[in-house]
């Protein structure tokens, strides 16, 4: 008999995953091994490596994303168990930041670039590129001058953040600007210097700055145009403006004039002697600023065989002075001539009042206490006429050559044989520059009598006629000896115009409103005698609002002036509005900020309505919100924002949609000003 044993019992295996944990994130490269752990009562415990799925997610290509570790086990009894764990693989490395500069090093001084420099950034992220975020990191080429500026780059990804990298760049490729400041030196006359000049130049640099900013340069040489060149200046970036970029001119004369004897004047005697004081002329020479006086004369003093005359002081135009005595000249001078006296009775025919009417003869004698005389007595006869006709002594010469000239002494006689000479003297007042008079003219004639003299030196005649050729004749003149010159001996012709020109406006301007004033009128003038000088001129014209007085003025060639006037008024336009929904009279119109308020108004020039929007201008400005002001809400707003001013021909009014500022609680004043200056305003408070 066969007995079948019962099948042994079989318990399902238990399967778990170890090494990784559900939902946990592991840095890439640091994921622990996933193991499958089997617990089986019949087969015993065991373990094996889990099966890993492909990584999924936006950065799966670089191994970043979600991954599942799966396990499956079937025991010997045919029972199967399965398990899985899903976890995340994350980026554990922050992005990398680097940069390059072209040029790599500053080409100027003190860290400054003088030429263009290019900054390029490199940001690397090898794993989680989809999460990379850069701030800044902009490539830039700095070509223009600039003060020190920082350029930065920072980056972040799921792997972390790369801190801010900052690159400072400062560029100055412009050389300093040089200008002349001032100068020091010994100042002379007429802007000349009498010493070397120390010229100060200054430089400015708007970017890198410079030190020093001021330098001094000394002049060299003399002349009317001594140029001092500016020195070189270098800014802190190394840019250099060369020597002589600019210059300053000076007038410099450091040398006093040279003085030499030039010539002499005087009365020459015999044997190289002078018989009078000598005028010695000295010459000053200055090749730079020139002498203040090219020549000067000095008069000798005393007598002798060696009378020394010294040069005076000479100054040049710059103020340098050569003292007196720099040069000298000697002369032989003998000024003592024989002594001469009158010794004889005058002969001739005596006329009236002790006047002689013929020539007179006189005898003269001479004495010389030293060398004696060649001739001791001579007779001389008078010549000519006069109140004191002098009969001069003749020439006497001593043996030493000293000469007593003719006329050393004399005897006087009164001789007159000629009536006065009459001449035109002048007028009072004088004629104007066109030769005309505009008043009665007092014409003066003068009498000249070289002998006894006139009874009246001058006489006047009044000319009162008008004309371009008024002839005035001299009156009668008589001298003291009784000689008479009849009236009409002399005359003069005058141009006299005492009548002002006639002036009229060619047109007149009536009162009117702004914008309708006619052009400035002209005027006409006429003058039947001297004629009009130039043209008739109109002044006082204007087109702005106000009252004006036109003045038409003309002047004739004689200086007579006529002015006529005409007055007119330019009236201001009349404003009507603002109309509803805006309230006037200091009321605060309340409206929501940012909304558009229609401003409606009318403008009239008298009865004529103005319709040109180009003549209207709106402005707004903030005002203080008055706490006790009356308020009134705007009932109607416009749909659109601010528009230009337009004229609504149907409504017969201007309309401007004013978009209010979006500033609740603020108060504004809206003002419309017309071209003629008239304006209206309304106040608003924004909600």
XYZ file of C-alpha atoms in Angstrom:
687
model
C 0.000 0.000 0.000
C 1.440 3.400 -1.063
C 0.875 6.410 1.097
C 1.426 9.947 -0.442
C 2.838 12.463 1.916
C 1.150 15.838 1.952
C 2.901 18.767 0.142
C 4.909 20.940 2.472
C 3.445 24.404 3.255
C 4.959 27.473 1.353
C 5.040 31.069 2.660
C 5.257 33.969 0.164
C 8.578 35.771 0.250
C 8.882 39.313 1.624
C 10.811 41.768 -0.604
C 12.182 45.237 0.367
C 14.469 47.832 -1.218
C 17.377 49.239 0.807
C 20.096 51.808 0.175
C 17.730 54.406 -1.295
C 14.705 56.034 0.269
C 11.430 56.903 -1.352
C 11.232 60.646 -2.320
C 14.718 61.499 -1.108
C 17.021 63.707 -3.304
C 20.612 62.629 -3.802
C 23.393 64.737 -5.338
C 24.561 63.460 -8.663
C 27.424 61.011 -8.120
C 26.422 60.356 -4.528
C 23.405 58.033 -4.995
C 23.859 54.915 -2.713
C 23.502 51.434 -4.278
C 19.903 50.136 -4.329
C 19.614 46.526 -2.984
C 16.744 44.033 -3.143
C 16.385 42.206 0.234
C 14.430 38.874 0.288
C 13.022 37.261 3.410
C 11.700 33.702 2.720
C 10.859 31.130 5.405
C 11.462 28.182 3.148
C 14.191 29.367 0.782
C 16.060 31.530 3.254
C 17.090 35.165 3.093
C 18.997 36.674 0.154
C 19.844 40.007 -1.522
C 20.711 41.281 -4.982
C 21.134 44.561 -6.884
C 17.963 46.402 -7.826
C 17.133 47.206 -11.421
C 17.448 51.000 -12.120
C 15.177 52.814 -14.553
C 16.349 55.514 -16.924
C 16.500 59.044 -15.415
C 13.552 61.222 -16.414
C 13.108 65.016 -16.329
C 14.200 68.256 -18.166
C 17.880 67.587 -17.467
C 17.760 63.748 -17.851
C 20.444 63.939 -20.522
C 22.958 65.064 -17.886
C 21.740 62.545 -15.255
C 19.547 64.938 -13.309
C 15.931 63.962 -12.629
C 13.774 61.148 -11.202
C 14.883 57.449 -11.092
C 13.173 54.216 -9.849
C 14.935 51.194 -8.278
C 12.789 48.037 -8.939
C 13.004 44.508 -7.398
C 11.171 41.240 -8.290
C 11.623 37.743 -6.713
C 9.925 34.317 -7.216
C 10.613 31.635 -4.601
C 10.958 27.967 -5.262
C 7.366 27.431 -4.486
C 6.403 29.732 -7.320
C 5.316 32.685 -5.222
C 6.436 36.133 -6.489
C 7.023 39.389 -4.623
C 7.909 42.844 -6.132
C 8.906 46.252 -4.727
C 10.223 49.606 -6.027
C 11.479 52.970 -4.675
C 11.502 56.238 -6.641
C 14.006 58.978 -5.672
C 15.531 62.108 -7.133
C 19.015 62.791 -8.440
C 19.863 66.496 -8.066
C 22.661 68.849 -9.141
C 25.060 69.375 -6.274
C 27.385 71.802 -8.022
C 26.766 75.546 -8.423
C 27.399 77.252 -11.825
C 30.885 78.493 -12.690
C 31.604 82.193 -13.552
C 34.694 83.536 -15.344
C 35.488 86.531 -17.540
C 38.094 87.909 -19.944
C 39.191 91.475 -20.653
C 40.583 92.654 -23.979
C 43.007 94.323 -23.249
C 43.836 92.141 -20.296
C 45.685 94.916 -18.443
C 44.951 98.676 -18.368
C 46.999 100.540 -20.989
C 47.025 103.731 -18.931
C 48.270 104.716 -15.499
C 46.674 104.018 -12.110
C 44.419 101.270 -13.459
C 42.903 103.456 -16.204
C 42.239 102.305 -19.749
C 43.038 104.800 -22.469
C 41.688 102.757 -25.375
C 38.522 100.680 -25.799
C 38.281 97.572 -23.576
C 35.911 94.595 -24.038
C 34.544 92.538 -21.120
C 33.208 89.037 -21.920
C 31.554 86.737 -19.349
C 31.540 82.904 -19.350
C 28.904 81.106 -17.217
C 29.072 77.258 -17.123
C 26.466 74.811 -15.827
C 27.162 71.156 -16.760
C 24.188 69.503 -15.107
C 20.964 71.448 -14.469
C 21.078 73.780 -17.455
C 17.290 74.159 -17.475
C 17.383 75.885 -14.068
C 20.292 78.216 -14.873
C 19.480 81.902 -14.148
C 21.978 84.718 -14.830
C 21.892 88.269 -13.395
C 24.019 90.870 -15.181
C 26.681 88.922 -17.088
C 26.354 91.262 -20.086
C 29.297 91.509 -22.444
C 30.255 95.134 -22.937
C 32.752 97.203 -24.901
C 33.699 100.464 -23.162
C 34.731 102.825 -25.949
C 33.781 106.190 -24.421
C 35.462 107.877 -21.470
C 33.837 107.100 -18.136
C 34.429 107.394 -14.416
C 35.131 104.131 -12.493
C 32.158 101.775 -12.972
C 31.486 98.197 -11.782
C 30.198 95.441 -14.068
C 28.846 92.326 -12.292
C 27.675 88.776 -12.953
C 25.907 86.260 -10.692
C 24.280 82.903 -11.555
C 22.159 80.260 -9.870
C 20.757 76.811 -10.697
C 19.308 73.910 -8.800
C 22.917 73.100 -7.952
C 23.382 76.347 -5.993
C 24.399 79.981 -6.498
C 27.635 81.518 -7.712
C 28.277 84.692 -5.794
C 28.442 88.104 -7.555
C 31.668 88.617 -9.527
C 32.462 92.339 -9.994
C 34.855 93.800 -12.588
C 35.688 97.518 -12.173
C 36.517 99.472 -15.363
C 37.531 103.099 -15.724
C 38.451 104.679 -19.086
C 39.930 108.039 -20.017
C 41.303 108.443 -23.520
C 41.096 112.216 -23.634
C 44.062 114.440 -22.865
C 43.603 117.396 -20.499
C 42.395 120.809 -21.707
C 44.908 123.610 -21.158
C 44.168 127.308 -20.702
C 46.099 130.415 -19.713
C 45.364 131.665 -16.177
C 47.462 134.692 -15.256
C 51.003 136.026 -15.059
C 53.381 137.720 -12.622
C 56.202 140.102 -13.431
C 57.278 143.699 -13.064
C 54.555 145.711 -14.763
C 55.578 148.717 -16.790
C 53.489 151.149 -18.796
C 50.942 150.481 -21.531
C 50.685 146.721 -20.750
C 54.466 146.233 -21.035
C 56.540 144.221 -18.575
C 60.029 145.373 -17.627
C 61.122 141.961 -16.378
C 60.747 138.321 -17.377
C 57.144 137.141 -16.982
C 56.074 134.024 -15.101
C 52.970 132.799 -16.978
C 50.663 130.370 -15.183
C 48.747 127.767 -17.203
C 46.006 125.540 -15.812
C 44.671 122.209 -17.058
C 41.342 120.481 -16.511
C 40.386 116.836 -16.994
C 36.765 115.810 -16.513
C 37.432 112.072 -16.068
C 40.611 110.814 -14.412
C 41.717 114.216 -13.137
C 45.309 115.370 -12.972
C 48.015 116.624 -10.679
C 49.400 119.129 -10.866
C 46.621 121.209 -12.411
C 48.709 124.384 -12.567
C 52.231 125.070 -13.891
C 54.288 128.208 -14.402
C 56.567 128.963 -17.365
C 59.044 131.851 -17.531
C 59.334 134.038 -20.607
C 62.563 134.388 -22.551
C 63.712 137.409 -24.511
C 62.163 140.765 -25.265
C 59.698 142.073 -27.828
C 56.173 143.253 -28.519
C 55.009 139.661 -28.968
C 56.995 137.382 -26.671
C 55.139 134.091 -26.673
C 55.237 131.798 -23.640
C 54.289 128.233 -24.588
C 52.171 126.110 -22.264
C 53.961 123.127 -20.611
C 52.957 119.484 -21.006
C 50.146 118.218 -18.736
C 49.431 114.524 -18.028
C 46.215 113.279 -16.461
C 45.989 110.392 -13.994
C 45.262 108.001 -16.861
C 48.477 108.914 -18.654
C 47.006 111.060 -21.440
C 49.389 113.913 -22.202
C 48.792 117.257 -23.859
C 52.183 118.295 -25.286
C 54.222 121.436 -24.766
C 53.022 124.433 -26.732
C 49.413 123.360 -27.074
C 48.515 126.997 -26.421
C 50.557 130.115 -25.853
C 50.212 133.554 -24.313
C 51.770 136.663 -25.772
C 53.408 139.384 -23.664
C 55.033 142.730 -24.344
C 58.431 142.618 -22.577
C 61.125 145.298 -22.598
C 63.838 144.946 -19.947
C 66.324 147.378 -21.463
C 66.357 151.157 -20.945
C 66.889 153.390 -24.036
C 70.394 154.162 -25.314
C 71.142 157.910 -25.475
C 73.424 159.742 -27.934
C 74.117 163.376 -28.837
C 72.413 164.292 -32.093
C 72.694 167.965 -33.055
C 72.715 171.539 -31.748
C 71.071 174.815 -32.650
C 72.194 178.308 -31.715
C 73.685 181.513 -33.124
C 77.074 180.725 -34.624
C 79.807 183.287 -34.302
C 83.363 183.375 -35.665
C 85.936 180.647 -35.090
C 83.508 177.962 -33.864
C 81.958 180.137 -31.197
C 78.271 180.465 -30.382
C 76.989 183.872 -29.434
C 73.796 182.539 -27.807
C 72.748 179.687 -25.578
C 72.885 176.352 -27.387
C 69.948 173.952 -27.758
C 71.624 170.545 -27.674
C 69.469 167.736 -29.074
C 69.879 164.195 -27.720
C 68.354 161.061 -29.283
C 66.934 158.088 -27.415
C 66.912 154.692 -29.184
C 64.896 151.691 -27.968
C 64.487 148.710 -30.317
C 61.741 147.027 -28.286
C 58.959 149.211 -26.883
C 60.343 152.373 -28.439
C 61.312 155.602 -26.663
C 58.604 157.671 -25.033
C 60.250 160.694 -26.670
C 62.612 160.082 -29.578
C 64.460 163.366 -29.071
C 64.863 165.902 -26.290
C 66.717 169.222 -26.125
C 68.674 170.808 -23.288
C 69.666 174.487 -23.156
C 73.231 175.350 -22.197
C 73.979 177.581 -19.225
C 76.872 180.061 -18.934
C 79.788 181.023 -21.201
C 83.235 179.606 -21.828
C 85.428 177.517 -24.052
C 84.052 174.186 -22.662
C 80.434 174.548 -21.650
C 79.165 170.979 -21.016
C 75.528 170.122 -21.797
C 74.321 166.811 -20.320
C 71.573 164.632 -21.761
C 68.214 164.532 -19.939
C 66.571 161.344 -18.635
C 64.993 159.142 -21.358
C 62.172 156.627 -20.761
C 60.821 154.006 -23.125
C 57.136 153.117 -23.560
C 57.546 150.180 -21.193
C 58.715 152.418 -18.325
C 62.510 151.728 -18.353
C 64.475 154.941 -17.692
C 68.022 155.989 -18.617
C 69.046 158.659 -16.075
C 70.169 162.164 -16.997
C 73.847 162.561 -17.890
C 74.213 159.314 -19.840
C 75.655 161.394 -22.695
C 77.056 164.957 -22.959
C 78.452 167.492 -25.454
C 80.780 170.528 -25.041
C 80.428 173.953 -26.741
C 82.353 177.302 -27.007
C 79.940 180.078 -26.033
C 80.498 183.858 -25.860
C 77.298 185.796 -25.438
C 78.716 189.241 -24.559
C 78.581 191.626 -27.493
C 79.445 195.353 -27.669
C 77.159 197.777 -25.803
C 75.076 199.975 -28.121
C 73.038 203.142 -27.381
C 70.801 205.684 -29.211
C 72.538 209.010 -29.793
C 70.693 211.364 -32.075
C 67.423 213.254 -32.760
C 64.819 211.537 -34.898
C 64.097 213.197 -38.221
C 60.816 213.040 -40.228
C 57.371 214.673 -40.725
C 55.120 214.603 -37.625
C 51.430 213.958 -38.198
C 48.426 214.019 -35.777
C 48.434 212.674 -32.253
C 52.212 212.312 -32.226
C 52.178 210.026 -35.240
C 54.788 210.364 -37.960
C 53.776 210.225 -41.562
C 57.338 209.820 -42.998
C 60.382 207.703 -42.272
C 62.596 208.721 -39.325
C 66.442 208.696 -39.034
C 68.316 207.832 -35.781
C 72.029 207.776 -34.819
C 73.519 204.924 -32.698
C 76.947 204.562 -31.031
C 78.686 201.469 -29.565
C 81.325 200.808 -26.882
C 83.363 197.672 -26.088
C 85.434 197.578 -22.928
C 87.551 194.586 -23.999
C 88.618 194.244 -27.618
C 87.194 197.472 -28.990
C 85.131 198.165 -32.089
C 85.780 198.412 -35.792
C 83.108 201.161 -36.108
C 81.724 203.197 -33.160
C 78.864 205.230 -34.780
C 76.189 204.516 -37.443
C 72.868 206.114 -38.655
C 69.787 204.003 -39.415
C 66.474 205.041 -41.068
C 63.024 203.697 -40.122
C 60.940 201.498 -42.398
C 57.245 200.662 -42.247
C 54.343 201.714 -40.047
C 53.175 201.018 -36.528
C 52.342 202.302 -33.094
C 55.909 201.611 -32.163
C 58.012 201.498 -35.271
C 61.373 200.583 -33.915
C 64.439 201.886 -35.627
C 66.961 199.211 -34.647
C 70.582 199.781 -34.005
C 72.867 198.390 -36.702
C 75.261 195.441 -36.331
C 78.409 196.092 -34.307
C 81.286 193.577 -34.172
C 84.120 193.537 -31.652
C 87.598 192.372 -32.487
C 87.013 189.017 -30.844
C 84.183 188.331 -33.246
C 81.328 188.920 -30.810
C 78.467 190.514 -32.669
C 75.977 192.952 -31.333
C 73.161 192.244 -33.781
C 71.004 194.836 -35.363
C 68.241 195.910 -33.019
C 70.166 195.369 -29.783
C 68.720 198.727 -28.902
C 66.236 200.868 -30.786
C 64.268 204.064 -30.865
C 60.478 203.881 -31.310
C 58.264 206.094 -33.465
C 54.478 206.099 -34.175
C 53.855 205.907 -37.924
C 50.454 205.207 -39.534
C 49.491 205.781 -43.150
C 46.876 202.985 -43.772
C 43.131 202.654 -42.932
C 41.897 199.496 -41.077
C 41.413 196.168 -42.912
C 37.946 194.579 -42.424
C 37.246 190.827 -42.362
C 34.419 188.421 -41.581
C 34.921 186.840 -38.098
C 32.053 184.478 -37.385
C 28.453 183.969 -36.306
C 26.525 183.336 -33.140
C 25.180 180.758 -33.008
C 27.387 178.644 -35.282
C 25.907 176.872 -38.300
C 25.027 173.199 -37.954
C 26.963 170.437 -39.752
C 24.865 171.015 -42.890
C 25.728 174.718 -42.876
C 22.232 175.972 -41.850
C 20.956 178.301 -39.137
C 17.462 178.047 -37.601
C 17.431 181.367 -35.659
C 18.340 185.024 -36.259
C 22.111 185.202 -36.701
C 24.485 187.709 -35.163
C 27.278 188.196 -37.726
C 30.559 189.608 -36.420
C 33.124 191.506 -38.529
C 36.559 192.442 -37.258
C 38.882 195.323 -38.064
C 42.646 194.957 -38.163
C 44.943 197.975 -38.146
C 48.614 197.125 -37.778
C 49.514 200.727 -37.099
C 47.393 202.863 -34.774
C 44.707 200.240 -34.263
C 40.925 200.318 -34.909
C 38.524 202.339 -32.780
C 36.290 199.186 -32.624
C 37.985 195.810 -32.929
C 34.690 194.089 -33.842
C 31.152 195.045 -34.822
C 28.083 192.841 -35.230
C 25.154 192.862 -37.673
C 21.942 190.819 -37.115
C 20.612 188.766 -40.028
C 16.923 187.898 -39.647
C 15.850 187.031 -43.205
C 15.404 183.428 -44.350
C 16.873 181.869 -47.432
C 19.639 179.699 -48.780
C 21.754 182.767 -49.727
C 21.323 185.618 -47.233
C 24.152 188.176 -47.785
C 25.349 190.271 -44.805
C 27.699 193.292 -45.313
C 30.242 194.692 -42.872
C 29.635 198.107 -41.209
C 32.006 201.135 -41.318
C 35.334 200.914 -39.325
C 37.760 203.713 -38.287
C 41.306 203.571 -36.816
C 42.747 205.814 -34.051
C 44.659 207.853 -36.564
C 41.384 208.792 -38.292
C 41.633 206.515 -41.343
C 38.124 205.224 -42.377
C 37.153 201.959 -44.092
C 33.659 202.303 -45.643
C 30.752 199.887 -45.003
C 30.512 196.858 -47.277
C 34.245 196.231 -47.396
C 33.589 192.617 -46.368
C 30.546 190.326 -46.540
C 29.414 186.764 -45.959
C 26.544 184.608 -47.224
C 24.390 182.511 -44.838
C 21.726 179.784 -45.135
C 18.884 180.545 -42.684
C 15.746 178.420 -42.165
C 13.663 179.169 -39.057
C 10.553 177.238 -40.121
C 10.055 173.618 -38.976
C 8.985 170.969 -41.506
C 5.362 169.846 -41.999
C 4.670 166.280 -40.744
C 1.577 164.076 -41.331
C 0.736 160.390 -40.763
C 0.147 158.497 -44.025
C -2.483 156.408 -42.209
C -3.881 156.025 -38.668
C -4.631 153.034 -36.454
C -8.042 152.755 -34.786
C -8.658 151.071 -31.457
C -9.076 147.309 -31.903
C -8.633 143.913 -30.364
C -5.441 141.896 -30.109
C -4.521 140.224 -33.378
C -6.228 142.789 -35.600
C -3.771 145.697 -35.278
C -2.708 146.992 -38.737
C 0.962 147.310 -39.696
C 2.921 150.286 -38.372
C 1.934 153.391 -40.377
C 4.431 155.574 -42.174
C 4.603 159.346 -42.209
C 5.440 162.094 -44.682
C 7.357 165.329 -44.178
C 8.125 168.348 -46.331
C 10.272 171.473 -45.916
C 10.287 174.179 -48.576
C 13.624 175.742 -47.637
C 16.460 173.608 -46.225
C 14.730 170.310 -47.000
C 14.029 167.268 -44.812
C 16.994 165.544 -43.181
C 16.665 161.806 -43.853
C 13.128 160.441 -43.644
C 10.131 160.880 -41.414
C 10.206 158.252 -38.628
C 7.357 156.718 -36.615
C 7.967 155.396 -33.081
C 5.774 153.986 -30.305
C 4.152 151.209 -32.387
C 3.093 147.969 -30.663
C 0.679 145.042 -31.175
C 0.476 143.665 -27.630
C -2.409 144.471 -25.334
C -2.151 148.050 -24.082
C -2.352 151.733 -25.030
C 0.119 153.221 -27.522
C 1.019 156.702 -28.704
C 2.580 156.950 -32.159
C 5.055 159.785 -32.670
C 5.869 160.921 -36.227
C 9.035 163.019 -36.214
C 10.984 164.802 -38.949
C 13.902 167.233 -38.837
C 15.011 169.608 -41.593
C 18.628 170.246 -42.522
C 18.595 173.396 -40.398
C 17.764 171.366 -37.272
C 14.103 172.371 -36.909
C 12.067 169.390 -35.660
C 8.330 168.663 -35.835
C 6.583 165.816 -33.974
C 2.889 164.869 -34.295
C 1.182 162.127 -32.293
C -1.665 159.635 -32.676
C -2.954 157.291 -29.939
C -4.688 153.918 -30.158
C -5.483 150.981 -27.868
C -5.050 147.207 -28.407
C -7.804 145.574 -26.365
C -7.580 142.184 -24.654
C -9.796 139.233 -25.601
C -12.782 138.268 -23.432
C -12.882 134.819 -21.776
C -16.029 132.793 -21.069
C -15.701 129.585 -19.095
C -14.653 127.218 -17.927
C -18.112 125.735 -18.440
C -19.627 122.754 -16.668
C -18.664 120.239 -15.457
C -15.881 122.565 -14.121
C -16.729 125.110 -11.413
C -14.853 128.410 -11.149
C -14.524 131.027 -8.428
C -11.996 129.218 -6.203
C -14.081 126.017 -5.934
C -12.051 122.806 -5.589
C -13.391 120.487 -8.301
C -13.035 116.938 -6.996
C -12.325 114.137 -9.444
C -10.683 110.739 -9.459
C -6.966 110.955 -10.256
C -6.118 109.695 -13.715
C -9.503 110.502 -15.215
C -9.974 112.988 -18.050
C -11.905 116.210 -17.404
C -13.388 118.145 -20.359
C -12.432 121.853 -20.138
C -14.876 123.934 -22.208
C -14.555 127.656 -22.816
C -15.022 130.483 -25.320
C -12.784 133.440 -26.314
C -14.036 136.638 -27.976
C -12.356 139.579 -29.631
C -15.209 141.991 -29.065
C -18.202 140.407 -30.775
C -16.053 138.064 -32.861
C -15.418 134.606 -31.439
C -11.881 133.240 -31.682
C -11.834 129.705 -33.140
C -8.113 128.965 -33.745
C -6.918 126.309 -31.223
C -3.294 127.249 -31.927
C -3.874 130.512 -30.034
C -4.698 128.646 -26.782
C -2.279 126.985 -24.365
C -2.959 124.868 -21.261
C -0.648 124.527 -18.262
C -1.066 122.890 -14.889
C 0.710 123.129 -11.563
C 0.339 121.890 -8.031
C -1.298 124.145 -5.433
C -1.867 123.934 -1.688
C -5.140 122.204 -0.882
C -7.111 124.835 1.065
C -8.800 123.011 3.991
C -11.897 125.238 4.035
C -12.362 125.640 0.297
C -15.725 124.841 -1.230
C -15.659 121.585 -3.190
C -17.805 120.274 -5.986
C -17.572 116.916 -7.715
C -16.964 116.690 -11.455
C -20.196 115.218 -12.813
C -18.911 114.281 -16.255
C -15.536 112.958 -17.355
C -14.166 112.198 -20.797
C -13.398 108.698 -21.963
C -10.052 109.477 -23.536
C -6.870 110.858 -21.986
C -5.461 114.330 -22.622
C -5.980 115.680 -26.115
C -4.937 118.788 -27.961
C -7.172 121.843 -27.778
C -9.853 121.754 -30.462
C -12.718 123.991 -31.450
C -16.154 122.378 -31.593
C -17.894 124.296 -34.361
C -21.250 122.659 -33.551
C -21.134 123.508 -29.844
C -19.407 126.817 -30.535
C -16.694 126.358 -27.943
C -13.152 125.114 -27.365
C -12.739 121.676 -25.720
C -9.631 120.261 -24.072
C -9.709 116.858 -22.319
C -7.294 117.154 -19.419
C -6.054 113.848 -18.036
C -5.564 114.460 -14.337
C -2.434 113.096 -12.576
C -2.815 109.825 -10.667
C -1.945 111.362 -7.289
C -4.873 111.127 -4.859
C -5.052 113.858 -2.247
C -3.113 116.366 -4.373
C -4.477 119.683 -5.599
C -3.773 121.190 -9.015
C -4.592 124.363 -10.872
C -5.426 124.085 -14.573
C -4.785 127.305 -16.494
C -5.657 128.216 -20.072
C -3.696 131.185 -21.455
C -4.668 132.804 -24.743
C -2.146 134.251 -27.190
C -2.937 137.799 -26.001
C -1.954 136.887 -22.419
C -5.511 136.627 -21.026
C -6.056 133.506 -18.903
C -8.597 131.585 -16.817
C -7.906 129.006 -14.111
C -9.758 126.315 -12.191
C -8.694 124.347 -9.089
C -8.936 120.564 -8.653
C -8.528 118.064 -5.840
C -7.812 114.484 -6.863
C -9.425 111.489 -5.192
